[in-house]
mmCIF file of C-alpha atoms in Angstrom:
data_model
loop_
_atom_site.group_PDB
_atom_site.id
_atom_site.type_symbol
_atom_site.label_atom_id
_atom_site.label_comp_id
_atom_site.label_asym_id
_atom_site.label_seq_id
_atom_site.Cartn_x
_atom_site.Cartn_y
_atom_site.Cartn_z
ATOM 1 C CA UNK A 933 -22.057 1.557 0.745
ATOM 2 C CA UNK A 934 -23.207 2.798 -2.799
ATOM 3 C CA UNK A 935 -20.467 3.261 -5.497
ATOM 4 C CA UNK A 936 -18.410 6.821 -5.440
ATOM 5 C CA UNK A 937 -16.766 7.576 -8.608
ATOM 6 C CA UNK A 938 -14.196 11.151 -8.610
ATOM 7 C CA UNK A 939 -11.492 12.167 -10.796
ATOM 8 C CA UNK A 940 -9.038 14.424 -10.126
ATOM 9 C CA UNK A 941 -6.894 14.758 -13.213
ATOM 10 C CA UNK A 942 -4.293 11.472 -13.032
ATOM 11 C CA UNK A 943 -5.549 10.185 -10.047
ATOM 12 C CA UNK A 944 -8.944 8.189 -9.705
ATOM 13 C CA UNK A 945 -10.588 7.659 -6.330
ATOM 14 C CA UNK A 946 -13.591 5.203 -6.215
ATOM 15 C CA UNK A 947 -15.341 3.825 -3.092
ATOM 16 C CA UNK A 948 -17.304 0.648 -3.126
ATOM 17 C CA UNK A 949 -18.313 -2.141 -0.866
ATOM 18 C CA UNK A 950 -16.071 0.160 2.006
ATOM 19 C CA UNK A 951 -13.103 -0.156 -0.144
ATOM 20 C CA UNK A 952 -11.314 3.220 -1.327
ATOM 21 C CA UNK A 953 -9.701 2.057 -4.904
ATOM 22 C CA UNK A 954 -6.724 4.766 -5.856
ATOM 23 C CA UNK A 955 -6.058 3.950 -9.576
ATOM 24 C CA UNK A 956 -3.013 6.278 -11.285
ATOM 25 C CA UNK A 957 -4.094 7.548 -14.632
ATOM 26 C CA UNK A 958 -1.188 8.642 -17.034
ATOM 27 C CA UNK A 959 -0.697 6.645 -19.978
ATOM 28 C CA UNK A 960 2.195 8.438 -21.456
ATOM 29 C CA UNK A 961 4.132 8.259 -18.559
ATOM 30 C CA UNK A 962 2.996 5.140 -17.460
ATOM 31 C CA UNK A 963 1.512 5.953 -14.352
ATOM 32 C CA UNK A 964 4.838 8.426 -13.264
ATOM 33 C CA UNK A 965 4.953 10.494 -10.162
ATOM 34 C CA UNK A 966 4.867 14.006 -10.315
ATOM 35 C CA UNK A 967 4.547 16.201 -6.908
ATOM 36 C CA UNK A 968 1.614 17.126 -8.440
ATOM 37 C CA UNK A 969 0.370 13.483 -8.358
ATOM 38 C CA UNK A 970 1.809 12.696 -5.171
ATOM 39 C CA UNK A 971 -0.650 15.712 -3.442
ATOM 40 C CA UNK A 972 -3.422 13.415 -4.830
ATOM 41 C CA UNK A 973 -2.413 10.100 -4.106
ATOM 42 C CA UNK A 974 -1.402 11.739 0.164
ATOM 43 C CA UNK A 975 -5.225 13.287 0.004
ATOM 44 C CA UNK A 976 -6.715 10.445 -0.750
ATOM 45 C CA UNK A 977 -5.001 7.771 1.301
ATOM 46 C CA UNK A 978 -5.593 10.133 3.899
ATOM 47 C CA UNK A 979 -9.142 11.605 4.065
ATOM 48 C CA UNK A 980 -11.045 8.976 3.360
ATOM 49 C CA UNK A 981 -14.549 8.678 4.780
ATOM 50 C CA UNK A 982 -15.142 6.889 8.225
ATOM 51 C CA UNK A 983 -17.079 3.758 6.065
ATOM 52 C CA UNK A 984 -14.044 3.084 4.235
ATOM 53 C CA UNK A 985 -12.283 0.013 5.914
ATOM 54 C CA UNK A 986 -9.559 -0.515 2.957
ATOM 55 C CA UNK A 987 -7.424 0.999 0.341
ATOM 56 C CA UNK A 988 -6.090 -0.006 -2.611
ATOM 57 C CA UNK A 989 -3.532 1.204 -4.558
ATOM 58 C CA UNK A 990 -3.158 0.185 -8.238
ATOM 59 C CA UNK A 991 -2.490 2.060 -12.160
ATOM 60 C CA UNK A 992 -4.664 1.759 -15.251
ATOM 61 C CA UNK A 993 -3.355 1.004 -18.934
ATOM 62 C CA UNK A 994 -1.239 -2.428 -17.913
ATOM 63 C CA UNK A 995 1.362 -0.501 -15.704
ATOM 64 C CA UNK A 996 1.174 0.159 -11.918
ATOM 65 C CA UNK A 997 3.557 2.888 -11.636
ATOM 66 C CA UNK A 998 7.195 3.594 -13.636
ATOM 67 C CA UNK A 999 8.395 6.009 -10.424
ATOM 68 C CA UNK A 1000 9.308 9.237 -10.980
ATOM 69 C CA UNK A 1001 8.194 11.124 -14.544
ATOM 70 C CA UNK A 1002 12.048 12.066 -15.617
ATOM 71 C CA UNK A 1003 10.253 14.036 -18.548
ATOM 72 C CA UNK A 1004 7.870 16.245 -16.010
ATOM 73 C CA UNK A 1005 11.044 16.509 -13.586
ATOM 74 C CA UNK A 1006 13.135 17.642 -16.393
ATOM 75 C CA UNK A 1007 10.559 20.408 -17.308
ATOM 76 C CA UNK A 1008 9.956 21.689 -13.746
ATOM 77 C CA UNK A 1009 13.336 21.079 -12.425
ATOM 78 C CA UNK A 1010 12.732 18.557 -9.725
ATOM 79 C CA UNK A 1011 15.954 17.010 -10.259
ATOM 80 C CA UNK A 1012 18.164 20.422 -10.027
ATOM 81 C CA UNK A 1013 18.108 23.631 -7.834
ATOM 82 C CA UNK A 1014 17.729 23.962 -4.042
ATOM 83 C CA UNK A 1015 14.658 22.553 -3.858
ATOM 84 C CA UNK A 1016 15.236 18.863 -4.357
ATOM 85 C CA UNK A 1017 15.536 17.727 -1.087
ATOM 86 C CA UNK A 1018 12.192 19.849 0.266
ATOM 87 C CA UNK A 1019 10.632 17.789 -2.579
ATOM 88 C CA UNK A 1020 11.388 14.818 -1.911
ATOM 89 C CA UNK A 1021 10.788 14.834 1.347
ATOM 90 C CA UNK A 1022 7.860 16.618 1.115
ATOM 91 C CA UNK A 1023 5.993 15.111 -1.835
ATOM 92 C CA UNK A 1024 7.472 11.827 -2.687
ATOM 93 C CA UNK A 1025 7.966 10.948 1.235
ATOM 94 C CA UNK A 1026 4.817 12.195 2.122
ATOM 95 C CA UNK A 1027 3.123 9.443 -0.387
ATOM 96 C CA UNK A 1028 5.048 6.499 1.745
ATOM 97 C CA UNK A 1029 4.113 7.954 5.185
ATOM 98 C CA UNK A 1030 0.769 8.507 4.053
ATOM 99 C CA UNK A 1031 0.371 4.767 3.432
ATOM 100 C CA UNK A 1032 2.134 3.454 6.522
ATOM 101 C CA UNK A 1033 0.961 5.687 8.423
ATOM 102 C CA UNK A 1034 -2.926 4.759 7.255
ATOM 103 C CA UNK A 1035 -4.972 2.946 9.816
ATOM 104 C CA UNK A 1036 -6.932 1.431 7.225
ATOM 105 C CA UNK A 1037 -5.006 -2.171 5.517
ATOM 106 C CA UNK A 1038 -3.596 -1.049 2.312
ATOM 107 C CA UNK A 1039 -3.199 -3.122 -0.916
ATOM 108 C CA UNK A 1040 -1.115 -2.459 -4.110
ATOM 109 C CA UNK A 1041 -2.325 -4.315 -6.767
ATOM 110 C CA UNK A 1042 0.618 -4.312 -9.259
ATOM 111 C CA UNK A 1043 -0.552 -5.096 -12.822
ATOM 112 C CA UNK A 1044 2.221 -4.176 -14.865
ATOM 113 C CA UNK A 1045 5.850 -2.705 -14.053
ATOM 114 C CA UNK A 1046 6.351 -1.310 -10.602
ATOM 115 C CA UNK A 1047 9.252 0.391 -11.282
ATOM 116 C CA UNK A 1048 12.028 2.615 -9.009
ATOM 117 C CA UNK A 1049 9.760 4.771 -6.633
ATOM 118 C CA UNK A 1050 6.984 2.716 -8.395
ATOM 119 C CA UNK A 1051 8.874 -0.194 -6.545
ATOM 120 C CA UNK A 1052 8.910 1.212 -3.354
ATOM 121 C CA UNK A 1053 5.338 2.441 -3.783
ATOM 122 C CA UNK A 1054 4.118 -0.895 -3.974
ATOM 123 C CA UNK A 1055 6.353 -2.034 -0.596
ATOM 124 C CA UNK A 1056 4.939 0.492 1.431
ATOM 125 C CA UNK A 1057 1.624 -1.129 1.084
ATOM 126 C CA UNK A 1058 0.406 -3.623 3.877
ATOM 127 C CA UNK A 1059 -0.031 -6.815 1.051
ATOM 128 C CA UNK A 1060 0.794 -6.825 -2.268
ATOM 129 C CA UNK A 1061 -0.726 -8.925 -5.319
ATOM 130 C CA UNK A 1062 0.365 -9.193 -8.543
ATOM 131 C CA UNK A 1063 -1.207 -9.685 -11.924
ATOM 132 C CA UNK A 1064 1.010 -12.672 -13.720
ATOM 133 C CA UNK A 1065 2.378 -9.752 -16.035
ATOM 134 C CA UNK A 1066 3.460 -7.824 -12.854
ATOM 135 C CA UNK A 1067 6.838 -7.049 -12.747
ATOM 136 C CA UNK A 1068 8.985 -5.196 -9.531
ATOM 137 C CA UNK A 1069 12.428 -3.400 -9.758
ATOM 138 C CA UNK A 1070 14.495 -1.297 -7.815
ATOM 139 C CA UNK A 1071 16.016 0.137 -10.816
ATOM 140 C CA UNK A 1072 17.636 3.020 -9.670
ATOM 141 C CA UNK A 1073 21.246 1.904 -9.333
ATOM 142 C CA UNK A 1074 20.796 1.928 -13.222
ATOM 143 C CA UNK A 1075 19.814 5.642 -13.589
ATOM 144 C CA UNK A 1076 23.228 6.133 -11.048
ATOM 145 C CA UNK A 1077 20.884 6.530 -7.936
ATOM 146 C CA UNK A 1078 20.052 4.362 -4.675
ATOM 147 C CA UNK A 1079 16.579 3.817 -3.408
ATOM 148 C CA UNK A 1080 14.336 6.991 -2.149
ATOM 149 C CA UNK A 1081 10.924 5.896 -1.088
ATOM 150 C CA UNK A 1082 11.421 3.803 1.792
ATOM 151 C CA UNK A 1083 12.801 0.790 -0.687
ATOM 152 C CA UNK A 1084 16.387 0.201 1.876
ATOM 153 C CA UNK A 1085 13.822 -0.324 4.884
ATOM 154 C CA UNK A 1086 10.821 -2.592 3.294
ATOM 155 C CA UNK A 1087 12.522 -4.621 0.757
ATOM 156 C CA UNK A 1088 14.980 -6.275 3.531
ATOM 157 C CA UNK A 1089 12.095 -6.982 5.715
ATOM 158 C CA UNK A 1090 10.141 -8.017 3.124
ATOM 159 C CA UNK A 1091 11.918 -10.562 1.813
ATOM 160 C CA UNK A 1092 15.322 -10.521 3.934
ATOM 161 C CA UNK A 1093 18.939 -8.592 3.373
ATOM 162 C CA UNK A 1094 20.541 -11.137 1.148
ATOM 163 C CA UNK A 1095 18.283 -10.801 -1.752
ATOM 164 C CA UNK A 1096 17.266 -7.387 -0.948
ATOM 165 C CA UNK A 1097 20.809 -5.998 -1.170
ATOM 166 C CA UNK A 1098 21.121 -8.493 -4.754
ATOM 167 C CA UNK A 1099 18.006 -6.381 -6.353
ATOM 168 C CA UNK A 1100 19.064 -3.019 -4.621
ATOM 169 C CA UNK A 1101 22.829 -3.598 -6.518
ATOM 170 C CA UNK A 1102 21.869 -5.102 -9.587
ATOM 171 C CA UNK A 1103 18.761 -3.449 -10.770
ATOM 172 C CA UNK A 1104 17.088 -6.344 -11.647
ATOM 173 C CA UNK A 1105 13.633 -7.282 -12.328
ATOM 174 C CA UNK A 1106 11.028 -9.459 -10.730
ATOM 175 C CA UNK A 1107 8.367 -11.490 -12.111
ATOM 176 C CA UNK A 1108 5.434 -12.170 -10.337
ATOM 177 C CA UNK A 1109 6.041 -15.790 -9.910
ATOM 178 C CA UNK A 1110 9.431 -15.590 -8.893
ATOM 179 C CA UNK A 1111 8.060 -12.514 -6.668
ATOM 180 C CA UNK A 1112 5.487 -15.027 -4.731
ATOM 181 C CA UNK A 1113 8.276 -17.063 -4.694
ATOM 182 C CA UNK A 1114 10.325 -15.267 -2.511
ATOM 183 C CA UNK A 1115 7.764 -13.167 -0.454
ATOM 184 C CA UNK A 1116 7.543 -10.440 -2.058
ATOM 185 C CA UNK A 1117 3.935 -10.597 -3.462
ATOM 186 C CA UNK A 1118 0.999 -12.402 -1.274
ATOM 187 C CA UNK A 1119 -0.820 -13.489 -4.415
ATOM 188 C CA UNK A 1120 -0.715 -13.864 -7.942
ATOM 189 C CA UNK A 1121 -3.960 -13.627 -10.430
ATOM 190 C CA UNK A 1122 -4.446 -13.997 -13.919
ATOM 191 C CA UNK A 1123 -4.263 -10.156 -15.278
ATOM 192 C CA UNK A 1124 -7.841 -10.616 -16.468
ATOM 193 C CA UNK A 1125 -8.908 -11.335 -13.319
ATOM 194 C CA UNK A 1126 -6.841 -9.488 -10.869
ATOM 195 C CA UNK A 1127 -8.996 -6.094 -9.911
ATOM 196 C CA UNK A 1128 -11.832 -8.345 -9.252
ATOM 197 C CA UNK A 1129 -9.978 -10.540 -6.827
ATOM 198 C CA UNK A 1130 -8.208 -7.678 -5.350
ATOM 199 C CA UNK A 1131 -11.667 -6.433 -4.449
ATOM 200 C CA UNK A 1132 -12.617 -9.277 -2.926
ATOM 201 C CA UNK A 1133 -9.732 -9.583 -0.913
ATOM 202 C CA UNK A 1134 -10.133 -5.991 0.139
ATOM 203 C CA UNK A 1135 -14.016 -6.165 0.831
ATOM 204 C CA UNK A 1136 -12.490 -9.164 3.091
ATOM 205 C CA UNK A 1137 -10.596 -7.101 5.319
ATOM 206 C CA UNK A 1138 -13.098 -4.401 5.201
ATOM 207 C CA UNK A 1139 -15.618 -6.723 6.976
ATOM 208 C CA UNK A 1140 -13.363 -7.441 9.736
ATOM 209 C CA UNK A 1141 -12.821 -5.392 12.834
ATOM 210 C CA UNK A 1142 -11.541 -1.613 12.287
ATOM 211 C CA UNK A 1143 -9.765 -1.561 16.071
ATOM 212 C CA UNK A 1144 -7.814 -4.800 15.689
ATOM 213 C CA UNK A 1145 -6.982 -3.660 12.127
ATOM 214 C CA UNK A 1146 -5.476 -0.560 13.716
ATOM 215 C CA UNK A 1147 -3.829 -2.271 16.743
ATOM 216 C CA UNK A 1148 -2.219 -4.815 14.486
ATOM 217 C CA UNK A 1149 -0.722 -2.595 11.799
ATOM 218 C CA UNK A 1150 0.662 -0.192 14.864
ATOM 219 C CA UNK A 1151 1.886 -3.058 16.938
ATOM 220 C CA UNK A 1152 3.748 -5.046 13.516
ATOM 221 C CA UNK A 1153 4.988 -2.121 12.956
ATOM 222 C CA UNK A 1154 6.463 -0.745 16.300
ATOM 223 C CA UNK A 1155 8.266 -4.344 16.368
ATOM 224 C CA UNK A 1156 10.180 -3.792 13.717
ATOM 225 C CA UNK A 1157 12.515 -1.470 15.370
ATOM 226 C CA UNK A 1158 11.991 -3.094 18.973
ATOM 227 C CA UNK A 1159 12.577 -6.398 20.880
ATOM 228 C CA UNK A 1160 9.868 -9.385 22.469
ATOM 229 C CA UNK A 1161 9.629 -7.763 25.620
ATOM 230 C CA UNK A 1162 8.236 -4.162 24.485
ATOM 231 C CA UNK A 1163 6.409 -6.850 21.726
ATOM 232 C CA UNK A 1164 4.900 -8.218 24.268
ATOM 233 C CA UNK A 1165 3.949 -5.324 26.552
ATOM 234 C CA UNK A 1166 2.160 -3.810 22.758
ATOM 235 C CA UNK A 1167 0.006 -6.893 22.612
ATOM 236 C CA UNK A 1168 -1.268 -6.670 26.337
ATOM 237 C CA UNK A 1169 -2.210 -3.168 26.297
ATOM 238 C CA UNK A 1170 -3.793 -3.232 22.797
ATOM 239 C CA UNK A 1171 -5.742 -6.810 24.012
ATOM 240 C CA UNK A 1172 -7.150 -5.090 27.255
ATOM 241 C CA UNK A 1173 -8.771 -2.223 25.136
ATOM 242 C CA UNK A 1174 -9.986 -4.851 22.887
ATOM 243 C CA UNK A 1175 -11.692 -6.478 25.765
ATOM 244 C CA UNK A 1176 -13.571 -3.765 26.185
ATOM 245 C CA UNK A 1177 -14.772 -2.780 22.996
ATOM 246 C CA UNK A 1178 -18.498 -3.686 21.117
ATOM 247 C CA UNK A 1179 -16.592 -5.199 18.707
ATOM 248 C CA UNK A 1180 -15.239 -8.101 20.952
ATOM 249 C CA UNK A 1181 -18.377 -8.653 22.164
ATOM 250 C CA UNK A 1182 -20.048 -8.588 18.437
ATOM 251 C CA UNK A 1183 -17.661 -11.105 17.398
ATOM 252 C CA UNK A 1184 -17.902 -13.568 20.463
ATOM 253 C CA UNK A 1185 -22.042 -13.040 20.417
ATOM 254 C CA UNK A 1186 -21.429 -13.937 16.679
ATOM 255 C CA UNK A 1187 -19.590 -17.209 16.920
ATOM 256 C CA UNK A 1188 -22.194 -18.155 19.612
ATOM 257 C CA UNK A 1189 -24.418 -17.354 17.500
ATOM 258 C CA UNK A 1190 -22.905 -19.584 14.261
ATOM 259 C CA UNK A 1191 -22.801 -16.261 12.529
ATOM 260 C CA UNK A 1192 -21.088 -13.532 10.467
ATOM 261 C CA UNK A 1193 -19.865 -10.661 12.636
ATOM 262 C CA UNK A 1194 -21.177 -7.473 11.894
ATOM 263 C CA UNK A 1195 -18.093 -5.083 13.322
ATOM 264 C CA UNK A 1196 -18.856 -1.234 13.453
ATOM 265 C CA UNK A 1197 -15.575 -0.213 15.077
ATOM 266 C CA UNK A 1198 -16.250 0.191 18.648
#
């Protein structure tokens, strides 16, 4: 598809080779949240075009995103008044359902600090890849707070309770080598190089076929909270409608053929 360039103030939306890039935009806050912000960030995870196959989610100015902007909270009064709990479960929720909830595979690129809800931004995200200046914490024990976005329910399946509960407690940081390490990341790039291989990656997946994409992400998902057997019932009904679907027969006429599927989604 041909390049699409918008802005809408701190947010930036682009769409090339049928990959949505969402790029955060605030320099002075380093790339804080605002509900404002998260409106943006839930419209365009969620109306993207049909052609779109993947999404990712990164920040400009060597940060990905430093959570919640204390200094716009402050000002509007996020953090006071009656209305804290509608926002954050309106706003600040909404951004992590948004990106679960997406049928599309989702990628935060984290060059920079990914920081509090910045943190669990990133971990709502199907893959994650880090620049080799990213950095991830789940700082909020040290502003006296626990984890909001999602952080107590992907960090300990991420990378298991033991060490999730150890960064949840202490506050401390990450390093993108010690985050590949222990499964936090998928990849690590050299900063300089990072947007262009998180491209590729994404123009990867964007290639591939949009109904096993979908039937994957709800069937990984669904597991979590379920056993084998209802695992295993998932996988059988998603594989029949597979069976039946252009795309199965693109990609075995393909491989017959010694050549690159061309998937359209049905």
């Amino acid at each position: 598809m041909t390049e699409l360039a918008t802005e809408v103030r701190d947010v930036r939306c682009d769409d090339r080779d049928a990959v949505r890039t969402i790029t955060l935009d605030r320099p002075a806050s380093r790339n804080g949240l605002t509900t404002a912000v998260c409106e943006q960030i839930i419209a365009a995870v969620r109306d993207v075009p049909g052609e779109v196959r993947a999404i990712v989610i990164t920040g400009a100015n060597g940060a990905f995103c430093s959570g919640l902007d204390l200094k716009d909270a402050m000002r509007t009064g996020v953090t006071s008044g009656p209305d804290i709990e509608r926002g954050l479960r309106t706003y600040y929720h909404g951004v992590i359902r948004a990106i679960v909830e997406s049928d599309r595979p989702t990628i935060a690129l984290v060059d920079g600090a990914a920081a509090g809800f910045g943190c669990d931004l990133a971990l709502a995200c199907d893959l994650r890849i880090a620049s080799d200046r990213g950095v991830f914490g789940e700082i909020f024990v040290k502003r006296g707070l626990m984890p909001d976005g999602g952080g107590t329910w992907h960090l300990p399946r991420i990378i298991g309770l033991g060490r999730a509960l150890e960064l949840m407690l202490t506050g401390e940081l990450v390093h993108a080598e010690e985050a590949l390490r222990i499964g936090l990341v998928n990849r690590v790039f050299p900063h300089g190089e990072a947007a262009d291989r998180t491209h590729e990656l994404a123009r990867t997946l964007a290639a591939g076929p949009p109904l096993v994409h979908r039937a994957v992400k709800r069937a990984v998902y669904a597991s979590l909270d379920s056993d084998l057997t209802a695992a295993l019932d998932r996988e059988a009904t998603g594989q029949v409608a597979l069976l039946g679907s252009r795309d199965f027969t693109e990609g075995v006429t393909a491989f017959l053929q010694k050549r690159t599927p061309k998937f359209d989604g049905r």
